[in-house]
Coordinates of C-alpha atoms in Angstrom, one line a residue:
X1 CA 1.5 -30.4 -37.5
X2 CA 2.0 -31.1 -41.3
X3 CA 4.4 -28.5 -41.2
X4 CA 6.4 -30.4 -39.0
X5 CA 5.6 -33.6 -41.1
X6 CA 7.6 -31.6 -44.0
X7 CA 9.9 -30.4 -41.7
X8 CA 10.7 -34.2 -40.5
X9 CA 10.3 -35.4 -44.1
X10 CA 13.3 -32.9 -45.6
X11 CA 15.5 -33.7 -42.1
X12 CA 15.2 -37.5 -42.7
X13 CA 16.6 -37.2 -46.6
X14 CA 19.1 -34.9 -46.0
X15 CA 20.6 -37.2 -43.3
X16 CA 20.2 -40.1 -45.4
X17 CA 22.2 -38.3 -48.2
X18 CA 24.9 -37.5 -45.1
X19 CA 25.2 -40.8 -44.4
X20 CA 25.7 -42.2 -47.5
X21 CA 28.6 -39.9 -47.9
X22 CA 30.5 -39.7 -44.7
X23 CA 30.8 -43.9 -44.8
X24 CA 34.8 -43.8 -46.0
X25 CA 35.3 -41.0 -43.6
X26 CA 34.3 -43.0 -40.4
X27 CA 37.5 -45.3 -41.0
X28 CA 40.0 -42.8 -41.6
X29 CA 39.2 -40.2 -38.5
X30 CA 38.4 -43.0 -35.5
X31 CA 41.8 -42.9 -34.1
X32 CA 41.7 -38.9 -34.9
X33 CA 38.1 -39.1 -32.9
X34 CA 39.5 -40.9 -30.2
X35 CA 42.3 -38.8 -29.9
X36 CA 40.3 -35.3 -29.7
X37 CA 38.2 -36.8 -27.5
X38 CA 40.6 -38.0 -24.9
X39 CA 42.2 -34.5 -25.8
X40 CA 38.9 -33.0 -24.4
X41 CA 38.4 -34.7 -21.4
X42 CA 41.8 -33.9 -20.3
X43 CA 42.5 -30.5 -21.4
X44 CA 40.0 -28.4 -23.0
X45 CA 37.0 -29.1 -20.7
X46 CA 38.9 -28.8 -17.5
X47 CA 40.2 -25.3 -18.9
X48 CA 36.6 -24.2 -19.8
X49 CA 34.9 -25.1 -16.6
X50 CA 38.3 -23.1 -14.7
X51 CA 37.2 -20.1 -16.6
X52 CA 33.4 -20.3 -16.1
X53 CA 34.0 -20.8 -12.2
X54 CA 35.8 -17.8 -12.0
X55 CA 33.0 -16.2 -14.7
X56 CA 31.0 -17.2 -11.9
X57 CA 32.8 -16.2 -8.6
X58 CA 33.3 -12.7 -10.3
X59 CA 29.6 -12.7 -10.6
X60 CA 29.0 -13.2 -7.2
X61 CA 32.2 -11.0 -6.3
X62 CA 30.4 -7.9 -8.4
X63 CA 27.1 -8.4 -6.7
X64 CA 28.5 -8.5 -3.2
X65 CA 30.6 -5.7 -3.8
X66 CA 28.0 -3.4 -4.6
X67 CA 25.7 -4.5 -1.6
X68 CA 27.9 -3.4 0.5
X69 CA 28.4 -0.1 -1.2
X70 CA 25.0 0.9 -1.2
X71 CA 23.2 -1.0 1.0
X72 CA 20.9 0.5 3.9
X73 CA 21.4 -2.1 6.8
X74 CA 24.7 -2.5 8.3
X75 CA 24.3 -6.0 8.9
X76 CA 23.3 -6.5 4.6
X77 CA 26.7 -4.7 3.7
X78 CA 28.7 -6.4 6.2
X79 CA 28.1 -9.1 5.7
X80 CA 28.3 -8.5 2.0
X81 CA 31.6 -7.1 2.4
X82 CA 32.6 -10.5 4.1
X83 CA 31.6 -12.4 1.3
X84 CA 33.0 -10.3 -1.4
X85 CA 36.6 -10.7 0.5
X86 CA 36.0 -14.4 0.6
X87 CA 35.4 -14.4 -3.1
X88 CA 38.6 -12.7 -3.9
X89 CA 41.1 -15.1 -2.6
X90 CA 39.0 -18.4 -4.0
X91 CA 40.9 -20.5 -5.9
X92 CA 39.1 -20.1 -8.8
X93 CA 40.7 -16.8 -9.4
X94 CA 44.4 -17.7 -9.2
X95 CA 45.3 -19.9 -12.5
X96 CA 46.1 -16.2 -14.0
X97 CA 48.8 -14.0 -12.5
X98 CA 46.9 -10.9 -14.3
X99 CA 43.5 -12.0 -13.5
X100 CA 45.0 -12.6 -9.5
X101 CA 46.8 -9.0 -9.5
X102 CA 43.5 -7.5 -10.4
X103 CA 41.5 -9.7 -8.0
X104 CA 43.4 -8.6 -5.1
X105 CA 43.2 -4.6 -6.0
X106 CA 39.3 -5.1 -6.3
X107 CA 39.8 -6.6 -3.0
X108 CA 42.0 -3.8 -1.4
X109 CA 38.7 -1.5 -2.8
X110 CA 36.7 -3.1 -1.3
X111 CA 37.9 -2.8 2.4
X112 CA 38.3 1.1 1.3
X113 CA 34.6 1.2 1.0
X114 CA 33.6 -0.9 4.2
X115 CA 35.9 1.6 5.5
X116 CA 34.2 4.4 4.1
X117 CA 30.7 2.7 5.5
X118 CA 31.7 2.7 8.7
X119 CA 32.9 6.3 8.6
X120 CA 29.2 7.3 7.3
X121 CA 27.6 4.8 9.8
X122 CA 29.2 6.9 12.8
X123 CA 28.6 10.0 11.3
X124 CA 24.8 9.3 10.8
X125 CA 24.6 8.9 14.4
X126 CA 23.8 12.8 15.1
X127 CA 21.5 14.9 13.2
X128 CA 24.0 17.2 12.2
X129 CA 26.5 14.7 10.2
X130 CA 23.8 13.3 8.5
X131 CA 24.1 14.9 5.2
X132 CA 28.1 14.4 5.8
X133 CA 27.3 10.8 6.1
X134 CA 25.7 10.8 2.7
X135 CA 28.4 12.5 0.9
X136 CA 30.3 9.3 2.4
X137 CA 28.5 6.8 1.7
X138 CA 28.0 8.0 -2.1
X139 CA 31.8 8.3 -1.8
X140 CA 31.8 4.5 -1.1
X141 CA 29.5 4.2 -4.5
X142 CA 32.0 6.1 -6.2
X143 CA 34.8 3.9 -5.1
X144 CA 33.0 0.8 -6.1
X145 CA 31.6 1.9 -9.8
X146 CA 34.8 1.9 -11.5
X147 CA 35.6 -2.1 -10.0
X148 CA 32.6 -2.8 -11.8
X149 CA 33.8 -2.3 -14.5
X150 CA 37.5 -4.0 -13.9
X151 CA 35.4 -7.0 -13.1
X152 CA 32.7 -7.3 -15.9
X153 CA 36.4 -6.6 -18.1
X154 CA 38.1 -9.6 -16.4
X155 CA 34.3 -11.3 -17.3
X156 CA 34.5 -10.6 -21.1
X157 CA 37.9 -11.9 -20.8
X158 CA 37.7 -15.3 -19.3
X159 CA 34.5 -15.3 -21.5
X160 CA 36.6 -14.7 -24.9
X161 CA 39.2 -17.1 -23.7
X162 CA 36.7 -19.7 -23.4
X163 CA 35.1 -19.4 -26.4
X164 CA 38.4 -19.5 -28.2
X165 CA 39.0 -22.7 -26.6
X166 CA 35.8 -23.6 -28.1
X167 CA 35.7 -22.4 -31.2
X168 CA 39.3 -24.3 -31.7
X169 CA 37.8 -27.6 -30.6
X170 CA 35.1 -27.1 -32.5
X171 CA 37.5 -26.3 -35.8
X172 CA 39.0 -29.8 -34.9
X173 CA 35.6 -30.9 -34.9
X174 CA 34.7 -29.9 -38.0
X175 CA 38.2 -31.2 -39.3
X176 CA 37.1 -34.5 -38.2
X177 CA 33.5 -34.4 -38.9
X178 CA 34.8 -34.0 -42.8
X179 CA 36.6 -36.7 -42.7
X180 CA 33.7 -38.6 -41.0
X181 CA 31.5 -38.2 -43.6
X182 CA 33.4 -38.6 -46.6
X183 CA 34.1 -42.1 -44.4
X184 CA 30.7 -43.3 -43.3
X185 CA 28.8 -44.6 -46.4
X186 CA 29.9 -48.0 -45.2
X187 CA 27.8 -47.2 -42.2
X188 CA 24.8 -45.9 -44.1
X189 CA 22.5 -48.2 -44.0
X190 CA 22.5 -48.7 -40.1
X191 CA 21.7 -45.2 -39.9
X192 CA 19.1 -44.7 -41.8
X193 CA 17.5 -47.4 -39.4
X194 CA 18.1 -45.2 -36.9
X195 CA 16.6 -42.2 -38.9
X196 CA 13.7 -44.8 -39.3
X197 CA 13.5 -45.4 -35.5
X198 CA 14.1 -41.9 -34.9
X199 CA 11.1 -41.0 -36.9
X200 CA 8.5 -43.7 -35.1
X201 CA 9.9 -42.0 -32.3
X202 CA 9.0 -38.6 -33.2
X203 CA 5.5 -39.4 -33.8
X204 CA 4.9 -41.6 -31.2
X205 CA 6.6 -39.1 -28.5
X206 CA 5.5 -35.8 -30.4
X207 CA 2.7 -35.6 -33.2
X208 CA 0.4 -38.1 -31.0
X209 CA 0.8 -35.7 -27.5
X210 CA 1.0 -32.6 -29.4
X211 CA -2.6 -33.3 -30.4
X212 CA -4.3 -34.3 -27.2
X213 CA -2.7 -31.2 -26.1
X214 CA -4.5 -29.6 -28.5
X215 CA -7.9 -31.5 -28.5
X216 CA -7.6 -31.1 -24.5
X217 CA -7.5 -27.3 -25.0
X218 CA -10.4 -27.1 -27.6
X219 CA -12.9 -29.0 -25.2
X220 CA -11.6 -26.5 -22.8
X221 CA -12.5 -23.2 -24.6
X222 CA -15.5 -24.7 -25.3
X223 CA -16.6 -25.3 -22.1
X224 CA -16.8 -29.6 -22.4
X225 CA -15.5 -31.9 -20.2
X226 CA -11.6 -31.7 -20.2
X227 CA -9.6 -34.9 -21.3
X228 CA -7.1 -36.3 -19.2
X229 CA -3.8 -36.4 -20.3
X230 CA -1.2 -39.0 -21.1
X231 CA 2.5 -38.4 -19.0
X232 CA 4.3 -35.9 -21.2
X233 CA 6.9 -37.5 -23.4
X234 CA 9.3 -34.3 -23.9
X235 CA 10.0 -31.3 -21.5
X236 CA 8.1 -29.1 -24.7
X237 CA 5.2 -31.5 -24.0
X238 CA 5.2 -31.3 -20.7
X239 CA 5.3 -26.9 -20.8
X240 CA 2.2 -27.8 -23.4
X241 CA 0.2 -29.4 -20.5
X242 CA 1.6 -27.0 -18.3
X243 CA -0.5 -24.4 -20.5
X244 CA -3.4 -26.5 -20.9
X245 CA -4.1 -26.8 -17.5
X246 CA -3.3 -23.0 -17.0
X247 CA -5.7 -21.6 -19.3
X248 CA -8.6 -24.1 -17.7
X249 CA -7.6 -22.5 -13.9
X250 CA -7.5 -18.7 -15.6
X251 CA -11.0 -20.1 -17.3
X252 CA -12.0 -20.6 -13.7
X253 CA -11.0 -18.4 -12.1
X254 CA -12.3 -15.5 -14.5
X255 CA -15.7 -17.1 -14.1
X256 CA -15.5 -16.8 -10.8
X257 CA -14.4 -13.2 -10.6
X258 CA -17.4 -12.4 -13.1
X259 CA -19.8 -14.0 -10.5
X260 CA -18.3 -11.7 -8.0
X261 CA -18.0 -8.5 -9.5
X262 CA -21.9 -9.2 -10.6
X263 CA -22.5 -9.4 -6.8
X264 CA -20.6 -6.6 -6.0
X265 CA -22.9 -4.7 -8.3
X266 CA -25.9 -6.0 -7.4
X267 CA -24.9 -5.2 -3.1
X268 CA -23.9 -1.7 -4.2
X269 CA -27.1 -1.1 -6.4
X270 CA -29.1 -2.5 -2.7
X271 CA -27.0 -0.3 -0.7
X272 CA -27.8 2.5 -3.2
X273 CA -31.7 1.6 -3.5
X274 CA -31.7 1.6 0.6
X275 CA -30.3 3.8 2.1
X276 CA -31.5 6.5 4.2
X277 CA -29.1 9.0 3.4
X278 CA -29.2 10.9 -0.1
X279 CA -26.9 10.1 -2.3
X280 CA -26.6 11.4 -6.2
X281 CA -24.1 10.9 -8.7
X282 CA -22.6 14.0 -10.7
X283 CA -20.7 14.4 -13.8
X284 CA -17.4 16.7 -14.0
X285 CA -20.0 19.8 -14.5
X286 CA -22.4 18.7 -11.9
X287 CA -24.7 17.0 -13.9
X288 CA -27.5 14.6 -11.9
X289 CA -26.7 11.2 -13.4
X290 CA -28.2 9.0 -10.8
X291 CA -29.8 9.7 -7.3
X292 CA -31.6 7.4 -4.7
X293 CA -35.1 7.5 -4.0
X294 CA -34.0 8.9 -0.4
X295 CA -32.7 12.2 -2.4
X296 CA -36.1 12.5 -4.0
X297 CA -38.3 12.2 -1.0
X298 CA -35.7 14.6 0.7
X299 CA -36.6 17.5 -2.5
X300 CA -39.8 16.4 -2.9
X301 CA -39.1 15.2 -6.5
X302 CA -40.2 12.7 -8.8
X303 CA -37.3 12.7 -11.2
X304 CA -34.1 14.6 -10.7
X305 CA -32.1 13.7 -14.1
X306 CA -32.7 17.0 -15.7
X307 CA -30.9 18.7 -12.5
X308 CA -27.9 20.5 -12.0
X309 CA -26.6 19.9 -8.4
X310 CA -26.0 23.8 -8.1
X311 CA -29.0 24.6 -8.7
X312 CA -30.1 22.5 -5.9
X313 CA -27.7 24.5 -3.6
X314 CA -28.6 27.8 -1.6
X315 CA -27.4 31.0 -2.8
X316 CA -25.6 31.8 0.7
X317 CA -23.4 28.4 0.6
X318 CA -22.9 28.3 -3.4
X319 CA -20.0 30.3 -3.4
X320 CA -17.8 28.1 -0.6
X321 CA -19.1 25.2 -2.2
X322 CA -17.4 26.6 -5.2
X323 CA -14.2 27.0 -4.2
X324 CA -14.2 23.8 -2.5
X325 CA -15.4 21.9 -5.7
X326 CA -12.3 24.0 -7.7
X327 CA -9.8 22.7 -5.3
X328 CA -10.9 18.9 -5.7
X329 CA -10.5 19.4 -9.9
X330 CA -7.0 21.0 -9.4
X331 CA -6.5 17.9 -7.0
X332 CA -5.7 19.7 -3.9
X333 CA -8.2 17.5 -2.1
X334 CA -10.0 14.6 -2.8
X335 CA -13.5 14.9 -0.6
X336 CA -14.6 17.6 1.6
X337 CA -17.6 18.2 3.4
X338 CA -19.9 20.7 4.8
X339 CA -23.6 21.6 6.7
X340 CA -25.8 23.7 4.1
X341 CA -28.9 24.3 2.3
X342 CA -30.4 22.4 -0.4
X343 CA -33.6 24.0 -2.2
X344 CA -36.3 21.4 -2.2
X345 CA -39.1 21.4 -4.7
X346 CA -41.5 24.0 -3.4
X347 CA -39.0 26.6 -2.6
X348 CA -38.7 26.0 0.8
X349 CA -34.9 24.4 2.4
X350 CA -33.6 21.8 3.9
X351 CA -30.4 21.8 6.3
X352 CA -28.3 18.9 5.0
X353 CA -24.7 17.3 6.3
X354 CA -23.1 17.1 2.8
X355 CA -19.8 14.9 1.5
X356 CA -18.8 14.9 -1.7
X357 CA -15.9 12.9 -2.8
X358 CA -14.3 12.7 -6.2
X359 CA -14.2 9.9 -8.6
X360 CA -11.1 10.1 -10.7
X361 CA -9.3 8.2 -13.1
X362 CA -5.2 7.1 -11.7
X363 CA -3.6 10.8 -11.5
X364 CA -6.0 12.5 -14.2
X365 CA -8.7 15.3 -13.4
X366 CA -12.2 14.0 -11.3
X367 CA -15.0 12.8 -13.8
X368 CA -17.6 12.3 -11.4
X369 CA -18.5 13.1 -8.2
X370 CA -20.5 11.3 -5.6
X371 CA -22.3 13.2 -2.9
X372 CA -24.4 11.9 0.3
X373 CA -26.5 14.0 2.5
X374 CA -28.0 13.6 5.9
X375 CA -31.2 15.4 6.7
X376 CA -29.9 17.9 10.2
X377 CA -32.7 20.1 10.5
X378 CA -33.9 18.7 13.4
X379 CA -30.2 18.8 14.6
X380 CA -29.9 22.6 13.6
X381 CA -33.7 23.4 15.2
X382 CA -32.0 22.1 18.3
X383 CA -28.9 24.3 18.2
X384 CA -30.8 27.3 17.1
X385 CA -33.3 26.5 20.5
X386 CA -30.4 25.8 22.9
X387 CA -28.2 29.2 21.2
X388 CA -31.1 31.2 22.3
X389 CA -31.7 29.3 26.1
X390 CA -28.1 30.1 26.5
X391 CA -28.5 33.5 25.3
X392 CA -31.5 34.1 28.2
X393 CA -29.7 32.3 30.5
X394 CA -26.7 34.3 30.0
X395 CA -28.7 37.9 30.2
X396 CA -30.5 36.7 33.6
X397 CA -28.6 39.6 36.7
X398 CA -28.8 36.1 39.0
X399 CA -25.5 34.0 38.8
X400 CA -26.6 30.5 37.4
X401 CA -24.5 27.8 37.9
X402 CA -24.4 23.8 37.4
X403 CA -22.1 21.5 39.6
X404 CA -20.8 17.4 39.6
X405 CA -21.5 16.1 42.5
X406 CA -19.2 13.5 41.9
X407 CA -15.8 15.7 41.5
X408 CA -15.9 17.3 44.8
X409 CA -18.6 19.5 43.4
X410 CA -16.4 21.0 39.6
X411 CA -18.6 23.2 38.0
X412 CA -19.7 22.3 34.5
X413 CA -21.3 25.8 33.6
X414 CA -21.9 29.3 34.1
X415 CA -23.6 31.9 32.8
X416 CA -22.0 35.5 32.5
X417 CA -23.6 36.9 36.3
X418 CA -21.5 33.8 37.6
X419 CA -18.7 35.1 36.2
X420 CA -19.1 38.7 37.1
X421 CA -20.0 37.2 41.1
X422 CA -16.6 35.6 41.6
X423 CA -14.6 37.8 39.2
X424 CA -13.5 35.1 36.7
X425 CA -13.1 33.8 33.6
X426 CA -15.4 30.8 32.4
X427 CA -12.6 28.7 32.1
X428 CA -11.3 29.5 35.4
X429 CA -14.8 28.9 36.9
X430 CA -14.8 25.4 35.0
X431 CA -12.0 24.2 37.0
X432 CA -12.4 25.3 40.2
X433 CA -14.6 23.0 42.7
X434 CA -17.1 24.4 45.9
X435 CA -14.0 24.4 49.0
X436 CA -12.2 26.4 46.3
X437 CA -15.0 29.6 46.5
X438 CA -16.6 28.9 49.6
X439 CA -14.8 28.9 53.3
X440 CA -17.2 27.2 55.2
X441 CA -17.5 23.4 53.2
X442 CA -14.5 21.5 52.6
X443 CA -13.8 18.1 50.4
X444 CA -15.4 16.2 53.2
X445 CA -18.6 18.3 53.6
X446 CA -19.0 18.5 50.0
X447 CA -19.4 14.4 50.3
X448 CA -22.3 14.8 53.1
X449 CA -24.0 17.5 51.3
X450 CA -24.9 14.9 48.2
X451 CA -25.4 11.8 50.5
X452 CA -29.3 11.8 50.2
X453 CA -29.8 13.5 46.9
X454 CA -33.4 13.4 46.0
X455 CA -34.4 14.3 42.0
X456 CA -35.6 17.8 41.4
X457 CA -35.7 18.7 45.0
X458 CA -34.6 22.0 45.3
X459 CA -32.8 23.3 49.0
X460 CA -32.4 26.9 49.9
X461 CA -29.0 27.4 52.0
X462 CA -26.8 30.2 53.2
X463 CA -23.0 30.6 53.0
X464 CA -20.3 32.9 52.2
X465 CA -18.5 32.4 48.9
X466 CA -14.9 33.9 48.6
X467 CA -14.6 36.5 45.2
X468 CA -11.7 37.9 43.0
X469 CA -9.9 40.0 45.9
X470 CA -9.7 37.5 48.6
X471 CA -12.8 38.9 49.6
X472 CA -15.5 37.1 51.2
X473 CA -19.7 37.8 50.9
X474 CA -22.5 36.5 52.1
X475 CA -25.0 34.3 49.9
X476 CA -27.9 32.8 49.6
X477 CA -27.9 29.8 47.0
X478 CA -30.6 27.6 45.5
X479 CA -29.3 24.1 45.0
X480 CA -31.8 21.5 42.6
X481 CA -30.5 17.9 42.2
X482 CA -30.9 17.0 38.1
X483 CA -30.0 14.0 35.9
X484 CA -28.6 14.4 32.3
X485 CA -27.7 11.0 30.0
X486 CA -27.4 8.7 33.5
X487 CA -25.3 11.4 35.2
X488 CA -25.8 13.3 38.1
X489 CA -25.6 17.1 38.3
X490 CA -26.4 20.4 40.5
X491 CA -28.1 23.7 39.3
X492 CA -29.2 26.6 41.1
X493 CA -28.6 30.2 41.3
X494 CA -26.4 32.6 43.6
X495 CA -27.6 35.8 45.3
X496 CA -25.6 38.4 47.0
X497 CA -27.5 38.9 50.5
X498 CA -25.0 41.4 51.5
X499 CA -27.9 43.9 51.2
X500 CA -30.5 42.0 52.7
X501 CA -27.6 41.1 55.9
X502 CA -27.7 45.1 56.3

């Protein structure tokens, strides 16, 4: 502000020195004013708003143009094209018989390269012309470039001419202004009234605002109450406001975002605290940074800071968890995951259902890497137990089945005797159903056979089952009515009585 104070001090005696000097002036150049003025209104402002519609139109007309050269919709360059034709027959671009010749030769391009569209538009119907269609359609491109630059030409042309006209009126301007001020110091003192006016003015419409502005943005980086503020007095004023009241909302809104990145935190660090899974935070060597209490109880540690997550890992599933790991820093993949062993604290391991995932930075190499593990022993106990059923199951000379009642009798398993019975393949067994083997029960017998199922109650029955051959023998099978997850199922075995027959 007192810069502007001198500012407005040197502007106000300057003028007042103008003024005293330009008094004779102002008689001799009125009729000269008058005349340049009418002058303007009739002739040089007319010819400078002809030249910036056509600036204008050619504007448009370059824009169009090359929409509907490169443009991917048909409909966009189409109706592009439409508009660019328009625009070179608009009035606005026929006062010049060299501006017009040109006009019309960008406008005899331009159906060239609607043309040329429509060729590449057929052509990229099939598979095989599409790369024929491209060459087209950057042979439309190629048409257009070069009007470009015809137009943006015919631009800085219409552009010169109108600053000529300009710069001439202005010259006149400057003739007259002379002459003005060496006539105006009988006008002097009426002006520096209006320099006084001009100044109670400026303070009352700028220095006052200005400085509410200012208080009303110190109170709000401080945090007080915000002051209203008067109606602006000036468009400058009013962009002042403008910022005032933007830097209060950013203010707010920043506060806000704090509070909720600070809850973020706080519902990660909870999630983190409580979960039941493990989960441990590595630097880009494998370094233990941070790790849940669920990771702890899971080794048996107290502290696991001064770990290194491969030494945590068994010896057996280091080596695949090592080519995994190298992949993820070469940024081949970003997470994988994997069953293996981790080592607890008393030797002993634990199976665990591992993913690790990669922190990175944008683009650049992984700095950290977060892992979570699931305890599975229990899961893997379980496999190991039902492996080894399966593997006395499957050694057993009697053919061991297990049937749904409720598909016409498909079976669901069998062991290897079942296969060898039939003369099969497990996975020709497993979609075969009971009137497909056996001759003597069809769809509808199947039905009565289950109609009264009672659980674990076991029936001993005789039929004839048809094997690998077309050939038919005799058997005795064991049928027991079980239940598995709320479904219904049939186990048993099969015995060849062929001997027994004899």
């Amino acid at each position: 502000l007192p810069s502007l104070r001198r500012r407005l001090a040197a502007v106000g005696l300057t003028l007042t020195v103008a003024v005293l000097a330009a008094l004779p002036a102002r008689l001799v150049s009125g009729a000269a004013t008058h005349a340049l003025n009418e002058d303007s209104r009739t002739e040089t402002v007319p010819r400078i708003l002809e030249r910036q519609r056509a600036t204008a139109n050619l504007e448009r007309l370059i824009r169009f143009g090359w929409i509907a050269a490169t443009a991917q919709d048909p409909h966009d360059w189409r109706q592009a094209a439409i508009t660019a034709q328009a625009l070179a027959f608009h009035p606005s671009l026929a006062f010049d018989d060299e501006l017009r010749r040109q006009v019309v030769q960008v406008h005899a391009t331009i159906r060239q390269v609607i043309a040329l569209r429509e060729r590449a538009r057929a052509l990229r119907g099939t598979p095989a012309t599409a790369a024929q269609a491209m060459e087209v359609d950057k042979a439309a491109k190629d048409l257009w470039t070069p009007q470009e630059i015809v137009l943006a030409n015919l631009q800085g042309k219409l552009g010169d001419d109108a600053a000529t006209l300009v710069v001439d009126r202005f010259d006149q301007v400057s003739d007259i202004s002379d002459r003005t001020r060496r006539a105006a110091i009988a006008v002097a003192a009426f002006i520096l009234l209006i320099v006084a006016a001009a100044a109670w003015i400026v303070r009352r419409n700028l220095l006052l605002p200005v400085s509410q502005v200012a208080q009303a943005m110190r109170h709000t980086l401080d945090g007080t109450a915000a002051l209203s503020l008067p109606p602006p007095a000036t468009a400058e004023i009013a962009v002042m406001q403008d910022a005032a009241g933007q830097l209060r909302d950013a203010l707010h809104r920043a506060s806000l975002r704090e509070h909720a990145l600070r809850a973020s935190e706080q519902r990660l660090a909870s999630i983190f605290a409580a979960s039941e899974a493990a989960i441990v935070l590595t630097d880009s060597v494998g370094q233990v940074m941070q790790a849940n209490q669920s990771l702890l109880r899971l080794l048996g540690l107290d502290d696991a800071l001064d770990l290194h997550l491969d030494a945590l890992s068994h010896g057996e599933d280091r080596a695949r968890e090592t080519e995994l790991m190298e992949r993820m820093r070469r940024g081949e993949i970003d997470r994988y995951r994997l069953d293996k062993h981790l080592i607890r604290h008393d030797g002993s391991t634990v199976w665990v259902d591992a993913s690790v995932r990669a922190v990175r930075d944008g683009n650049g190499p992984p700095h950290q890497f977060v892992t979570v593990a699931i305890d599975i022993s229990e899961r893997v106990r379980v496999e190991k137990e039902l492996r080894f059923i399966r593997s006395l199951v499957d050694q057993s000379a009697d053919p061991i089945y297990c049937l749904d009642p409720l598909d016409q009798g498909r079976m669901v398993w069998a062991n290897a005797a079942t296969c060898r019975h039939f003369g099969l393949s497990e996975a020709q067994l497993l979609t075969m159903r009971i009137p497909d083997w056996d001759p003597n029960i069809d769809a509808k017998a199947v039905a009565e056979l289950w109609k009264s199922p009672q659980l674990f109650h076991t029936r001993i029955l005789e039929s004839s089952h048809r094997v690998a051959g077309g050939e038919i023998v005799p058997v005795e099978i064991s049928a027991t009515w079980l239940e598995h997850d709320g479904h219904p199922y049939v186990a048993g075995y099969i015995r060849d009585i062929r001997d027994r027959n004899r």
